[in-house]
Short mmCIF file of C-alpha atoms in Angstrom, two decimals:
data_model
loop_
_atom_site.label_atom_id
_atom_site.label_comp_id
_atom_site.label_asym_id
_atom_site.label_seq_id
_atom_site.Cartn_x
_atom_site.Cartn_y
_atom_site.Cartn_z
CA MET A 9 -4.18 -22.55 9.36
CA THR A 10 -4.58 -23.00 12.95
CA HIS A 11 -6.41 -19.84 14.19
CA ASP A 12 -9.73 -18.41 13.46
CA PHE A 13 -8.60 -14.86 14.40
CA LYS A 14 -5.38 -13.26 15.07
CA THR A 15 -4.21 -9.99 16.57
CA VAL A 16 -2.68 -7.20 14.47
CA ASP A 17 0.30 -7.59 16.67
CA SER A 18 0.88 -11.25 15.99
CA SER A 19 1.82 -10.36 12.36
CA ARG A 20 3.67 -7.13 12.68
CA VAL A 21 7.08 -7.14 10.87
CA SER A 22 9.75 -4.63 11.02
CA ILE A 23 13.06 -4.54 8.92
CA SER A 24 15.97 -2.19 8.89
CA GLN A 25 18.55 -1.74 6.26
CA LEU A 26 21.50 0.63 5.72
CA MET A 27 21.18 2.52 2.33
CA GLN A 28 24.26 2.13 0.21
CA PRO A 29 25.38 3.87 -2.99
CA SER A 30 24.36 0.85 -5.01
CA HIS A 31 20.73 1.68 -3.93
CA SER A 32 20.85 5.28 -5.42
CA ASN A 33 19.43 6.80 -8.41
CA PHE A 34 20.98 9.35 -10.91
CA GLY A 35 20.12 12.20 -8.42
CA GLY A 36 22.08 10.71 -5.61
CA LYS A 37 19.01 9.71 -3.45
CA ILE A 38 17.86 6.14 -2.75
CA HIS A 39 15.79 4.86 -5.86
CA GLY A 40 12.06 4.67 -5.24
CA GLY A 41 11.91 1.25 -7.08
CA TYR A 42 14.36 -0.09 -4.72
CA ILE A 43 12.22 1.06 -1.66
CA LEU A 44 9.12 -0.42 -3.37
CA SER A 45 10.91 -3.72 -3.69
CA LEU A 46 11.80 -3.74 0.06
CA MET A 47 8.08 -2.78 0.76
CA ASP A 48 6.79 -5.57 -1.38
CA GLN A 49 9.07 -8.04 0.52
CA ILE A 50 7.85 -6.84 3.97
CA ALA A 51 4.22 -6.95 2.79
CA PHE A 52 4.78 -10.56 1.77
CA ALA A 53 6.32 -11.44 5.16
CA CYS A 54 3.51 -9.67 7.19
CA ALA A 55 0.69 -11.15 5.10
CA SER A 56 2.36 -14.64 5.19
CA LYS A 57 2.75 -14.46 8.73
CA HIS A 58 -0.85 -13.67 9.33
CA SER A 59 -2.24 -16.28 6.82
CA GLU A 60 0.27 -18.94 7.50
CA ALA A 61 0.24 -19.24 3.67
CA TYR A 62 2.11 -18.13 0.59
CA CYS A 63 0.92 -14.69 -0.50
CA VAL A 64 1.06 -12.67 -3.64
CA THR A 65 0.70 -8.93 -4.27
CA ALA A 66 -2.74 -8.21 -5.85
CA SER A 67 -2.39 -4.34 -5.87
CA VAL A 68 -0.39 -1.46 -4.29
CA ASP A 69 -2.47 1.52 -3.27
CA THR A 70 -1.47 5.06 -2.37
CA VAL A 71 2.30 5.15 -2.63
CA ASP A 72 3.29 8.42 -0.99
CA PHE A 73 6.96 9.36 -1.37
CA LEU A 74 7.09 12.08 1.27
CA ASN A 75 10.89 12.72 1.95
CA PRO A 76 13.88 11.60 0.01
CA ILE A 77 16.25 8.82 1.47
CA GLU A 78 19.94 9.52 1.56
CA ILE A 79 22.81 7.12 1.15
CA GLY A 80 24.09 6.23 4.50
CA GLU A 81 20.66 6.47 6.35
CA LEU A 82 19.15 3.46 8.23
CA VAL A 83 15.81 2.68 6.63
CA THR A 84 13.14 1.06 8.92
CA MET A 85 9.96 -0.36 7.56
CA LYS A 86 7.06 -1.32 9.75
CA ALA A 87 4.20 -3.44 8.39
CA SER A 88 1.03 -4.67 9.94
CA VAL A 89 -2.21 -6.10 8.60
CA ASN A 90 -4.93 -3.39 8.59
CA TYR A 91 -7.78 -5.24 6.99
CA VAL A 92 -8.72 -8.91 6.16
CA GLY A 93 -11.24 -9.96 3.65
CA ARG A 94 -12.01 -13.62 2.94
CA THR A 95 -8.65 -14.44 1.07
CA SER A 96 -7.09 -11.02 1.04
CA MET A 97 -5.35 -8.76 3.49
CA VAL A 98 -4.37 -4.98 3.34
CA VAL A 99 -0.85 -4.53 4.77
CA GLY A 100 0.01 -1.02 5.96
CA ILE A 101 3.55 -0.12 5.62
CA ARG A 102 5.46 2.86 7.04
CA VAL A 103 8.96 3.76 5.98
CA GLU A 104 11.25 5.96 8.15
CA ALA A 105 14.89 6.84 7.46
CA GLU A 106 17.31 7.68 10.27
CA ASN A 107 20.46 9.67 9.94
CA ILE A 108 22.74 7.36 12.10
CA GLN A 109 25.01 10.19 13.02
CA THR A 110 22.41 12.66 14.29
CA GLY A 111 19.65 10.40 15.20
CA ALA A 112 17.13 12.46 13.23
CA ILE A 113 14.23 10.26 11.97
CA LYS A 114 11.99 11.30 9.09
CA HIS A 115 8.83 9.72 7.62
CA CYS A 116 9.60 8.93 4.04
CA ASN A 117 6.89 6.74 2.63
CA SER A 118 3.54 5.08 3.42
CA SER A 119 1.64 2.58 1.28
CA TYR A 120 -1.02 -0.13 1.38
CA PHE A 121 -0.36 -3.49 -0.30
CA THR A 122 -3.29 -5.80 -0.93
CA MET A 123 -1.99 -9.31 -0.59
CA VAL A 124 -3.84 -12.68 -1.42
CA ALA A 125 -3.13 -16.06 0.33
CA LYS A 126 -2.56 -19.03 -1.87
CA ASP A 127 -2.17 -22.73 -1.47
CA ASP A 128 0.50 -24.90 -3.27
CA TYR A 129 -1.62 -25.14 -6.30
CA GLY A 130 -2.27 -21.31 -6.68
CA ASN A 131 -5.76 -21.44 -5.32
CA SER A 132 -6.80 -18.62 -2.95
CA VAL A 133 -7.24 -19.65 0.65
CA THR A 134 -9.31 -18.22 3.52
CA VAL A 135 -7.27 -16.13 5.96
CA PRO A 136 -7.84 -15.75 9.68
CA GLY A 137 -10.01 -12.83 10.85
CA LEU A 138 -8.39 -9.92 12.57
CA ILE A 139 -8.62 -8.98 16.28
CA LEU A 140 -8.61 -5.17 16.61
CA ASN A 141 -7.29 -4.26 20.09
CA ASP A 142 -7.18 -0.39 20.01
CA LYS A 143 -8.75 2.56 18.28
CA THR A 144 -5.83 3.00 15.88
CA GLU A 145 -6.35 -0.59 14.68
CA VAL A 146 -10.00 0.10 14.22
CA LYS A 147 -9.34 3.39 12.43
CA ARG A 148 -6.92 1.57 10.04
CA PHE A 149 -9.56 -1.07 9.37
CA LEU A 150 -12.19 1.57 8.59
CA LYS A 151 -9.84 3.52 6.34
CA ALA A 152 -9.06 0.26 4.40
CA ILE A 153 -12.83 -0.23 3.90
CA LYS A 154 -13.14 3.32 2.66
CA ARG A 155 -10.24 2.97 0.24
CA LYS A 156 -11.80 -0.24 -1.16
CA SER A 157 -15.23 1.41 -1.56
CA THR A 158 -13.82 4.45 -3.34
CA LYS A 159 -11.87 2.22 -5.70
CA ILE A 160 -14.99 0.13 -6.48
CA ASN A 161 -17.06 3.36 -7.04
CA ARG A 162 -14.52 4.89 -9.23
CA GLN A 163 -14.20 1.68 -11.48
CA LYS A 164 -18.06 1.55 -11.67
CA GLU A 165 -18.21 5.20 -12.65
CA PHE A 166 -15.58 5.32 -15.34
CA ASN A 167 -15.96 1.83 -16.68
CA SER A 168 -19.83 1.79 -17.06
CA ASN A 169 -21.52 1.75 -20.64
CA SER A 170 -23.18 4.95 -19.67
CA PHE A 171 -19.95 6.93 -19.06
CA SER A 172 -19.97 10.19 -21.01
CA LEU A 173 -17.36 12.85 -21.14
CA ASP A 174 -20.06 15.51 -21.32
CA ASN A 175 -20.61 15.05 -17.69
CA TYR A 176 -17.06 15.90 -16.83
CA ILE A 177 -15.87 18.52 -19.42
CA GLU A 178 -16.93 21.53 -17.33
CA ASN A 179 -14.96 20.27 -14.32
CA LEU A 180 -11.77 20.19 -16.25
CA LYS A 181 -11.70 23.93 -17.16
CA ASP A 182 -9.43 24.84 -14.22
CA TYR A 183 -6.71 22.25 -15.05
CA ASN A 184 -3.63 22.97 -17.29
CA ILE A 185 -4.94 20.94 -20.17
CA LYS A 186 -6.16 21.76 -23.72
CA ILE A 187 -8.87 19.28 -25.00
CA ASP A 188 -8.57 18.69 -28.63
CA LEU A 189 -10.84 15.89 -29.57
CA PRO A 190 -11.39 14.64 -33.00
CA LYS A 191 -14.68 15.68 -34.60
CA ASN A 192 -17.01 12.63 -35.22
#
């Protein structure tokens, strides 16, 4: 690693690919798994560019499929490092599809990949800090902190030894479920 801090712009990555029939699902739309695979690749490229190291995917958070992608559309993915920890980075990815005949562009997917930098022996390595140059970059960093905090709090709440269903049963009455627990 040669830099203590890097700008968000220095590791931005963009890729475009024409969607072909071989990428489609049984419904004739582009398969979500194929899009996730491309997203994982761009997350790797973005994180590796920032960290100057090999990176692995630690988690994928908030995958929102907003609009279907059609065969023949040009898909463009844009990735940037939104957050850095000591050895990890959150890469934000935006997926857009363009009808190349009409020029119409639609936002199809957004996601956040947590990537961890590794050395040649599989040990986690420290990543450069992040220089935030505008309000959007600061907002994205803050949103990443909030997602991380929410995830930690959720894990603590539901994985603690003091967890009790009794504290939640009343909140479930408006859901389309029937609770039929065995009698102890």
